Amino acid sequence: MDKKNIIEFKNLHTYFYTDKGVVRAVNGVSFAIPEGKTVAVVGESGSGKSVTALSLMGLVAKPQGKIVDGEILMDGQDITKFSKEKMREIRGRDLSMIFQEPMTSLNPSLRIGFQLEEIFHRILGLSKEESKKKSLELLEMVEIPNPKEKIRAFPHELSGGQKQRVMIAMALASKPKVLIADEPTTALDVTIQAEVLDLMKRLQQETGTSILLITHDLGVVAEMADEVVVMYGGRVVEKNDVFGIFDNPEHPYTQGLLKARPTLENRDQKLYNIPGNVPNPMDLGEECPFANRCTYVMDICRKQVPEEIVRDEDHRVSCFLYKEGLDGKSSIKS
Ligand SMILES: Nc1ncnc2c1ncn2[C@@H]1O[C@H](COP(=O)(O)OP(=O)(O)OP(=O)(O)O)[C@@H](O)[C@H]1O
Ligand SMILES: [Mg+2]
C-alpha cells in the first residue's frame, strides 16, 4: 500500500551557534507525514521536538539557529532552499502552526474578527465583505459561543479554551496542507483539552489536513495519532504506527516512556522515572545518545550512533539491540 507523504524530513540537522558552544538541537532527523494523517512527536523536554517543527515552518531563531544539513521536502520540493518571501507565502497558505501559549500568536491589541479577516483578505485575497462572512463562519465552526459578539472581542476577553479555539480557527482559515500543533492543549484543563482535541480531529476529517502534533502526553497520542515518532537527544529513536508504539515498544527509551505513564494499575505507586537526564546537546558525541541511561547498554553503544533498523513496514528502531549479529535482543525480549 503506497502512502503519499506531504512532508518528508530527511536527515535534518538544525544547530544553534551560541556563545557557549554549538547546540545540536536536531541531529539527523528523518520521518514523513502522510497526507491526511496525524503524526505525533513525543520525547522528553529538550529532545528537539519544537526545533523540528520550527525548522519546517522556516522559523528557527536567527542568527544563531541554522539548518546545517538535510532536507525538508514538501510535495517533493526541498523547502529549506526556499527564499524568505517564498517561506512567508507558504506559512500563510500551506503550513500553519498552533503554539502552546495562544497569546504568542494572537495580537492582543486587535479584535478577534479583524485578525481572522486579515487572513482571508490579505493572504487569500477575498473581498472585505466575504472575509467578514468567512470569519464568522469559522468561529461558528470552532463552536465559540455567541460568535457574533465574540468576533468583536479582544483576545484578553476570551477564556483560555476559547483563545485556543480561535487559534485553531486562524490556523485552519487558509485550509493548510499541514497543521503543526506544538503542545496545543498543555495549558488547558482536562475537559477543555478533550474538546479542543475533538475539534482538531473533526476539522481534520472535514478538511483533510495533515497534522504534526507535538506532545508530552501519551493519552493525547493514543487519542489523536496515526503514527508516532519518538525523539531523544535530537534524534528519532523509534517510529511506528500508534498501535505498535503502545503494544510493542522496542527502543529502551520508548519502553521507559510508557512505563513512566500514569495508569489505573500504577496509581498507588510512585511514578517510574527513567534514571538520569537528557544529554546536553552541546556535548553529544559519536555514541548512542541514550547509552548513559540505558539498562541494556553494550560496548558498541558507546562507540557508534546506531543506525535506523527496519523492523516492519512502518516500524523503525535505532538501537543496537536489534542489529543482526549482536546478541542484545535476548536480554531485552526475555
Ligand atoms: N534559540 C535557541 N538558542 C539556543 N538553543 C536553543 C534554542 N532553541 C532551542 N534550543 C535548544 O535546543 C534543544 C531542543 O529544544 P526544543 O525546544 O526543540 O526542545 P523540545 O523537545 O521542544 O522540549 P520541550 O518539551 O521542553 O518543549 C534544547 O537543548 C534547547 O535548549
Ligand atoms: Mg517544545
GROMACS .gro file of C-alpha atoms and ligand atoms in nm:
model
  366
    1MET     CA    1   0.000   0.000   0.000
    2ASP     CA    2   0.153   0.329  -0.105
    3LYS     CA    3   0.106   0.627   0.122
    4LYS     CA    4   0.157   0.969  -0.023
    5ASN     CA    5   0.368   1.186   0.202
    6ILE     CA    6   0.302   1.556   0.220
    7ILE     CA    7   0.618   1.625   0.424
    8GLU     CA    8   0.945   1.435   0.444
    9PHE     CA    9   1.222   1.525   0.687
   10LYS     CA   10   1.543   1.377   0.554
   11ASN     CA   11   1.846   1.366   0.782
   12LEU     CA   12   1.763   1.712   0.919
   13HIS     CA   13   2.029   1.883   1.130
   14THR     CA   14   1.940   2.214   1.298
   15TYR     CA   15   2.207   2.368   1.519
   16PHE     CA   16   2.234   2.682   1.733
   17TYR     CA   17   2.567   2.861   1.738
   18THR     CA   18   2.575   3.018   2.085
   19ASP     CA   19   2.849   3.191   2.286
   20LYS     CA   20   2.886   2.878   2.492
   21GLY     CA   21   2.912   2.637   2.202
   22VAL     CA   22   2.713   2.460   1.934
   23VAL     CA   23   2.375   2.323   2.041
   24ARG     CA   24   2.290   2.026   1.821
   25ALA     CA   25   1.918   2.054   1.881
   26VAL     CA   26   1.815   1.840   1.583
   27ASN     CA   27   2.085   1.595   1.487
   28GLY     CA   28   1.980   1.381   1.192
   29VAL     CA   29   1.603   1.350   1.198
   30SER     CA   30   1.413   1.160   0.929
   31PHE     CA   31   1.041   1.089   0.918
   32ALA     CA   32   0.743   1.157   0.697
   33ILE     CA   33   0.395   1.299   0.741
   34PRO     CA   34   0.146   1.111   0.521
   35GLU     CA   35  -0.137   1.302   0.360
   36GLY     CA   36  -0.439   1.347   0.584
   37LYS     CA   37  -0.278   1.169   0.880
   38THR     CA   38  -0.169   1.276   1.226
   39VAL     CA   39   0.191   1.216   1.325
   40ALA     CA   40   0.268   1.267   1.693
   41VAL     CA   41   0.620   1.357   1.805
   42VAL     CA   42   0.695   1.262   2.166
   43GLY     CA   43   1.004   1.279   2.382
   44GLU     CA   44   1.146   1.444   2.689
   45SER     CA   45   1.195   1.816   2.728
   46GLY     CA   46   1.488   1.934   2.519
   47SER     CA   47   1.481   1.641   2.276
   48GLY     CA   48   1.435   1.871   1.975
   49LYS     CA   49   1.062   1.847   1.908
   50SER     CA   50   0.990   2.218   1.880
   51VAL     CA   51   1.306   2.288   1.682
   52THR     CA   52   1.197   2.020   1.431
   53ALA     CA   53   0.859   2.195   1.395
   54LEU     CA   54   1.018   2.539   1.369
   55SER     CA   55   1.258   2.409   1.104
   56LEU     CA   56   0.956   2.303   0.898
   57MET     CA   57   0.795   2.644   0.943
   58GLY     CA   58   1.119   2.824   0.849
   59LEU     CA   59   1.108   2.994   1.190
   60VAL     CA   60   1.431   2.878   1.354
   61ALA     CA   61   1.563   3.168   1.565
   62LYS     CA   62   1.813   3.370   1.364
   63PRO     CA   63   2.104   3.438   1.358
   64GLN     CA   64   2.223   3.158   1.589
   65GLY     CA   65   1.987   2.891   1.458
   66LYS     CA   66   2.058   2.728   1.125
   67ILE     CA   67   1.959   2.420   0.928
   68VAL     CA   68   2.307   2.287   0.860
   69ASP     CA   69   2.226   1.965   0.677
   70GLY     CA   70   1.941   1.760   0.540
   71GLU     CA   71   1.619   1.838   0.357
   72ILE     CA   72   1.255   1.905   0.429
   73LEU     CA   73   1.050   1.802   0.128
   74MET     CA   74   0.700   1.935   0.076
   75ASP     CA   75   0.533   1.776  -0.226
   76GLY     CA   76   0.884   1.667  -0.322
   77GLN     CA   77   1.042   2.017  -0.310
   78ASP     CA   78   1.312   2.100  -0.057
   79ILE     CA   79   1.167   2.397   0.130
   80THR     CA   80   1.489   2.462   0.325
   81LYS     CA   81   1.616   2.609  -0.002
   82PHE     CA   82   1.324   2.850  -0.042
   83SER     CA   83   1.368   3.228  -0.006
   84LYS     CA   84   1.230   3.416   0.295
   85GLU     CA   85   0.949   3.558   0.079
   86LYS     CA   86   0.851   3.216  -0.053
   87MET     CA   87   0.851   3.071   0.301
   88ARG     CA   88   0.629   3.356   0.423
   89GLU     CA   89   0.385   3.274   0.143
   90ILE     CA   90   0.390   2.904   0.235
   91ARG     CA   91   0.334   2.981   0.603
   92GLY     CA   92   0.024   3.178   0.524
   93ARG     CA   93  -0.116   2.915   0.294
   94ASP     CA   94   0.024   2.562   0.322
   95LEU     CA   95   0.165   2.540   0.674
   96SER     CA   96   0.001   2.670   0.990
   97MET     CA   97   0.120   2.643   1.345
   98ILE     CA   98  -0.063   2.646   1.677
   99PHE     CA   99   0.161   2.727   1.970
  100GLN     CA  100   0.131   2.622   2.332
  101GLU     CA  101   0.058   2.972   2.452
  102PRO     CA  102  -0.210   3.129   2.232
  103MET     CA  103  -0.119   3.483   2.332
  104THR     CA  104   0.211   3.448   2.148
  105SER     CA  105   0.023   3.428   1.819
  106LEU     CA  106  -0.284   3.643   1.881
  107ASN     CA  107  -0.226   4.016   1.866
  108PRO     CA  108  -0.361   4.146   2.199
  109SER     CA  109  -0.450   4.488   2.062
  110LEU     CA  110  -0.663   4.373   1.767
  111ARG     CA  111  -1.014   4.236   1.774
  112ILE     CA  112  -1.051   3.863   1.703
  113GLY     CA  113  -1.263   3.928   1.395
  114PHE     CA  114  -1.008   4.162   1.245
  115GLN     CA  115  -0.729   3.910   1.288
  116LEU     CA  116  -0.931   3.640   1.114
  117GLU     CA  117  -1.044   3.872   0.835
  118GLU     CA  118  -0.682   3.964   0.769
  119ILE     CA  119  -0.606   3.605   0.677
  120PHE     CA  120  -0.893   3.582   0.430
  121HIS     CA  121  -0.839   3.927   0.288
  122ARG     CA  122  -0.461   3.962   0.279
  123ILE     CA  123  -0.346   3.605   0.234
  124LEU     CA  124  -0.632   3.451   0.040
  125GLY     CA  125  -0.737   3.767  -0.145
  126LEU     CA  126  -1.108   3.759  -0.062
  127SER     CA  127  -1.307   4.083  -0.052
  128LYS     CA  128  -1.358   4.259   0.285
  129GLU     CA  129  -1.723   4.163   0.281
  130GLU     CA  130  -1.653   3.799   0.208
  131SER     CA  131  -1.372   3.788   0.465
  132LYS     CA  132  -1.614   3.905   0.733
  133LYS     CA  133  -1.862   3.636   0.642
  134LYS     CA  134  -1.596   3.366   0.637
  135SER     CA  135  -1.459   3.474   0.974
  136LEU     CA  136  -1.797   3.442   1.137
  137GLU     CA  137  -1.849   3.100   0.979
  138LEU     CA  138  -1.514   2.989   1.112
  139LEU     CA  139  -1.593   3.100   1.468
  140GLU     CA  140  -1.918   2.907   1.440
  141MET     CA  141  -1.731   2.605   1.312
  142VAL     CA  142  -1.495   2.601   1.612
  143GLU     CA  143  -1.800   2.643   1.836
  144ILE     CA  144  -1.721   2.972   2.002
  145PRO     CA  145  -2.033   3.070   2.197
  146ASN     CA  146  -2.206   3.389   2.074
  147PRO     CA  147  -1.982   3.419   1.770
  148LYS     CA  148  -2.149   3.744   1.654
  149GLU     CA  149  -2.048   3.907   1.977
  150LYS     CA  150  -1.714   3.735   2.021
  151ILE     CA  151  -1.595   3.839   1.679
  152ARG     CA  152  -1.573   4.192   1.820
  153ALA     CA  153  -1.384   4.084   2.133
  154PHE     CA  154  -1.017   4.138   2.209
  155PRO     CA  155  -0.811   3.828   2.289
  156HIS     CA  156  -0.796   3.901   2.664
  157GLU     CA  157  -1.176   3.892   2.676
  158LEU     CA  158  -1.178   3.520   2.588
  159SER     CA  159  -1.111   3.223   2.814
  160GLY     CA  160  -0.803   3.003   2.758
  161GLY     CA  161  -1.005   2.740   2.576
  162GLN     CA  162  -1.180   2.999   2.361
  163LYS     CA  163  -0.848   3.157   2.268
  164GLN     CA  164  -0.715   2.818   2.167
  165ARG     CA  165  -1.027   2.764   1.953
  166VAL     CA  166  -0.968   3.098   1.784
  167MET     CA  167  -0.607   2.996   1.725
  168ILE     CA  168  -0.723   2.676   1.563
  169ALA     CA  169  -0.973   2.872   1.354
  170MET     CA  170  -0.695   3.104   1.240
  171ALA     CA  171  -0.457   2.818   1.171
  172LEU     CA  172  -0.719   2.643   0.959
  173ALA     CA  173  -0.854   2.951   0.781
  174SER     CA  174  -0.625   2.905   0.485
  175LYS     CA  175  -0.701   2.529   0.469
  176PRO     CA  176  -0.334   2.444   0.517
  177LYS     CA  177  -0.184   2.122   0.391
  178VAL     CA  178  -0.019   2.072   0.729
  179LEU     CA  179  -0.125   2.192   1.072
  180ILE     CA  180   0.161   2.195   1.319
  181ALA     CA  181   0.041   2.186   1.678
  182ASP     CA  182   0.310   2.224   1.946
  183GLU     CA  183   0.161   2.120   2.282
  184PRO     CA  184  -0.172   2.275   2.176
  185THR     CA  185  -0.361   2.175   2.487
  186THR     CA  186  -0.100   2.165   2.763
  187ALA     CA  187  -0.213   2.497   2.909
  188LEU     CA  188  -0.579   2.392   2.921
  189ASP     CA  189  -0.769   2.198   3.183
  190VAL     CA  190  -0.865   1.841   3.102
  191THR     CA  191  -1.224   1.882   2.983
  192ILE     CA  192  -1.137   2.179   2.763
  193GLN     CA  193  -0.837   1.985   2.637
  194ALA     CA  194  -1.062   1.699   2.526
  195GLU     CA  195  -1.294   1.944   2.347
  196VAL     CA  196  -1.009   2.113   2.165
  197LEU     CA  197  -0.865   1.777   2.055
  198ASP     CA  198  -1.207   1.664   1.933
  199LEU     CA  199  -1.235   1.984   1.739
  200MET     CA  200  -0.897   1.932   1.573
  201LYS     CA  201  -0.994   1.579   1.478
  202ARG     CA  202  -1.329   1.683   1.336
  203LEU     CA  203  -1.177   1.964   1.134
  204GLN     CA  204  -0.912   1.728   1.004
  205GLN     CA  205  -1.184   1.496   0.878
  206GLU     CA  206  -1.357   1.785   0.706
  207THR     CA  207  -1.051   1.945   0.551
  208GLY     CA  208  -0.811   1.652   0.501
  209THR     CA  209  -0.528   1.845   0.665
  210SER     CA  210  -0.226   1.653   0.789
  211ILE     CA  211  -0.130   1.720   1.150
  212LEU     CA  212   0.212   1.725   1.313
  213LEU     CA  213   0.130   1.704   1.680
  214ILE     CA  214   0.394   1.762   1.945
  215THR     CA  215   0.302   1.649   2.292
  216HIS     CA  216   0.434   1.513   2.621
  217ASP     CA  217   0.105   1.348   2.688
  218LEU     CA  218   0.075   0.983   2.585
  219GLY     CA  219  -0.301   1.000   2.642
  220VAL     CA  220  -0.319   1.266   2.370
  221VAL     CA  221  -0.105   1.046   2.146
  222ALA     CA  222  -0.336   0.747   2.193
  223GLU     CA  223  -0.637   0.968   2.119
  224MET     CA  224  -0.504   1.152   1.815
  225ALA     CA  225  -0.211   0.990   1.638
  226ASP     CA  226  -0.195   0.758   1.341
  227GLU     CA  227   0.182   0.737   1.361
  228VAL     CA  228   0.428   0.815   1.639
  229VAL     CA  229   0.784   0.945   1.625
  230VAL     CA  230   0.985   0.913   1.947
  231MET     CA  231   1.270   1.164   1.977
  232TYR     CA  232   1.564   1.156   2.210
  233GLY     CA  233   1.872   1.378   2.215
  234GLY     CA  234   1.794   1.541   1.879
  235ARG     CA  235   1.734   1.210   1.702
  236VAL     CA  236   1.447   0.978   1.620
  237VAL     CA  237   1.491   0.661   1.825
  238GLU     CA  238   1.173   0.481   1.721
  239LYS     CA  239   0.878   0.526   1.490
  240ASN     CA  240   0.575   0.313   1.435
  241ASP     CA  241   0.201   0.330   1.393
  242VAL     CA  242   0.020   0.420   1.712
  243PHE     CA  243  -0.080   0.061   1.797
  244GLY     CA  244   0.276  -0.065   1.754
  245ILE     CA  245   0.418   0.205   1.978
  246PHE     CA  246   0.190   0.110   2.264
  247ASP     CA  247   0.179  -0.269   2.211
  248ASN     CA  248   0.534  -0.336   2.100
  249PRO     CA  249   0.772  -0.060   2.206
  250GLU     CA  250   1.122  -0.181   2.120
  251HIS     CA  251   1.360   0.103   2.198
  252PRO     CA  252   1.456   0.105   2.567
  253TYR     CA  253   1.370   0.477   2.579
  254THR     CA  254   1.020   0.416   2.437
  255GLN     CA  255   0.973   0.137   2.689
  256GLY     CA  256   1.078   0.377   2.966
  257LEU     CA  257   0.837   0.646   2.844
  258LEU     CA  258   0.547   0.401   2.854
  259LYS     CA  259   0.648   0.279   3.197
  260ALA     CA  260   0.657   0.638   3.322
  261ARG     CA  261   0.296   0.684   3.222
  262PRO     CA  262   0.030   0.703   3.491
  263THR     CA  263  -0.227   0.425   3.456
  264LEU     CA  264  -0.502   0.286   3.674
  265GLU     CA  265  -0.279  -0.008   3.765
  266ASN     CA  266   0.006   0.203   3.897
  267ARG     CA  267  -0.197   0.481   4.057
  268ASP     CA  268  -0.092   0.389   4.408
  269GLN     CA  269   0.276   0.369   4.326
  270LYS     CA  270   0.528   0.643   4.278
  271LEU     CA  271   0.560   0.706   3.905
  272TYR     CA  272   0.854   0.540   3.737
  273ASN     CA  273   1.124   0.778   3.624
  274ILE     CA  274   1.385   0.690   3.366
  275PRO     CA  275   1.703   0.732   3.572
  276GLY     CA  276   1.947   1.003   3.458
  277ASN     CA  277   1.899   1.312   3.245
  278VAL     CA  278   1.867   1.405   2.880
  279PRO     CA  279   2.214   1.457   2.734
  280ASN     CA  280   2.344   1.809   2.697
  281PRO     CA  281   2.301   1.888   2.326
  282MET     CA  282   2.636   2.066   2.336
  283ASP     CA  283   2.832   1.753   2.403
  284LEU     CA  284   2.665   1.484   2.201
  285GLY     CA  285   2.939   1.253   2.079
  286GLU     CA  286   2.966   0.961   1.845
  287GLU     CA  287   2.763   0.729   2.064
  288CYS     CA  288   2.402   0.642   2.121
  289PRO     CA  289   2.252   0.946   2.299
  290PHE     CA  290   2.062   0.714   2.534
  291ALA     CA  291   2.366   0.499   2.625
  292ASN     CA  292   2.418   0.656   2.967
  293ARG     CA  293   2.065   0.583   3.081
  294CYS     CA  294   2.008   0.250   2.911
  295THR     CA  295   1.972  -0.069   3.115
  296TYR     CA  296   2.080  -0.278   2.816
  297VAL     CA  297   2.385  -0.073   2.718
  298MET     CA  298   2.658  -0.264   2.530
  299ASP     CA  299   3.014  -0.163   2.438
  300ILE     CA  300   2.918  -0.075   2.082
  301CYS     CA  301   2.655   0.176   2.205
  302ARG     CA  302   2.934   0.398   2.340
  303LYS     CA  303   3.132   0.386   2.018
  304GLN     CA  304   2.880   0.450   1.743
  305VAL     CA  305   2.545   0.611   1.683
  306PRO     CA  306   2.302   0.329   1.599
  307GLU     CA  307   2.150   0.334   1.252
  308GLU     CA  308   1.784   0.301   1.187
  309ILE     CA  309   1.680  -0.064   1.166
  310VAL     CA  310   1.374  -0.167   0.968
  311ARG     CA  311   1.161  -0.392   1.190
  312ASP     CA  312   0.841  -0.390   0.994
  313GLU     CA  313   0.665  -0.197   0.720
  314ASP     CA  314   0.602   0.108   0.943
  315HIS     CA  315   0.833   0.022   1.229
  316ARG     CA  316   1.187   0.159   1.262
  317VAL     CA  317   1.410   0.148   1.566
  318SER     CA  318   1.757   0.297   1.614
  319CYS     CA  319   1.914   0.061   1.864
  320PHE     CA  320   2.197  -0.193   1.851
  321LEU     CA  321   1.985  -0.446   2.040
  322TYR     CA  322   1.807  -0.516   1.714
  323LYS     CA  323   2.109  -0.531   1.488
  324GLU     CA  324   2.168  -0.873   1.334
  325GLY     CA  325   2.471  -1.046   1.470
  326LEU     CA  326   2.469  -0.873   1.807
  327ASP     CA  327   2.302  -1.077   2.076
  328GLY     CA  328   2.148  -0.796   2.279
  329LYS     CA  329   1.796  -0.896   2.183
  330SER     CA  330   1.781  -1.192   2.418
  331SER     CA  331   1.838  -0.963   2.716
  332ILE     CA  332   1.557  -0.727   2.627
  333LYS     CA  333   1.291  -0.961   2.493
  334SER     CA  334   1.301  -1.237   2.754
  335LIG     N1  335   1.700   2.971   2.019
  335LIG     C1  336   1.777   2.877   2.075
  335LIG     N2  337   1.906   2.901   2.107
  335LIG     C2  338   1.983   2.805   2.163
  335LIG     N3  339   1.941   2.682   2.193
  335LIG     C3  340   1.813   2.652   2.164
  335LIG     C4  341   1.724   2.747   2.105
  335LIG     N4  342   1.602   2.689   2.089
  335LIG     C5  343   1.615   2.564   2.137
  335LIG     N5  344   1.741   2.541   2.182
  335LIG     C6  345   1.791   2.415   2.240
  335LIG     O1  346   1.766   2.309   2.152
  335LIG     C7  347   1.730   2.191   2.224
  335LIG     C8  348   1.598   2.137   2.174
  335LIG     O2  349   1.497   2.231   2.209
  335LIG     P1  350   1.342   2.212   2.175
  335LIG     O3  351   1.277   2.340   2.206
  335LIG     O4  352   1.327   2.159   2.037
  335LIG     O5  353   1.301   2.100   2.280
  335LIG     P2  354   1.158   2.030   2.296
  335LIG     O6  355   1.175   1.886   2.264
  335LIG     O7  356   1.055   2.106   2.220
  335LIG     O8  357   1.136   2.045   2.454
  335LIG     P3  358   1.001   2.084   2.537
  335LIG     O9  359   0.929   1.954   2.553
  335LIG    O10  360   1.055   2.133   2.666
  335LIG    O11  361   0.925   2.186   2.461
  335LIG     C9  362   1.731   2.229   2.370
  335LIG    O12  363   1.852   2.191   2.428
  335LIG    C10  364   1.719   2.379   2.367
  335LIG    O13  365   1.782   2.437   2.480
  336MG      MG  366   0.898   2.227   2.275
   0.00000   0.00000   0.00000
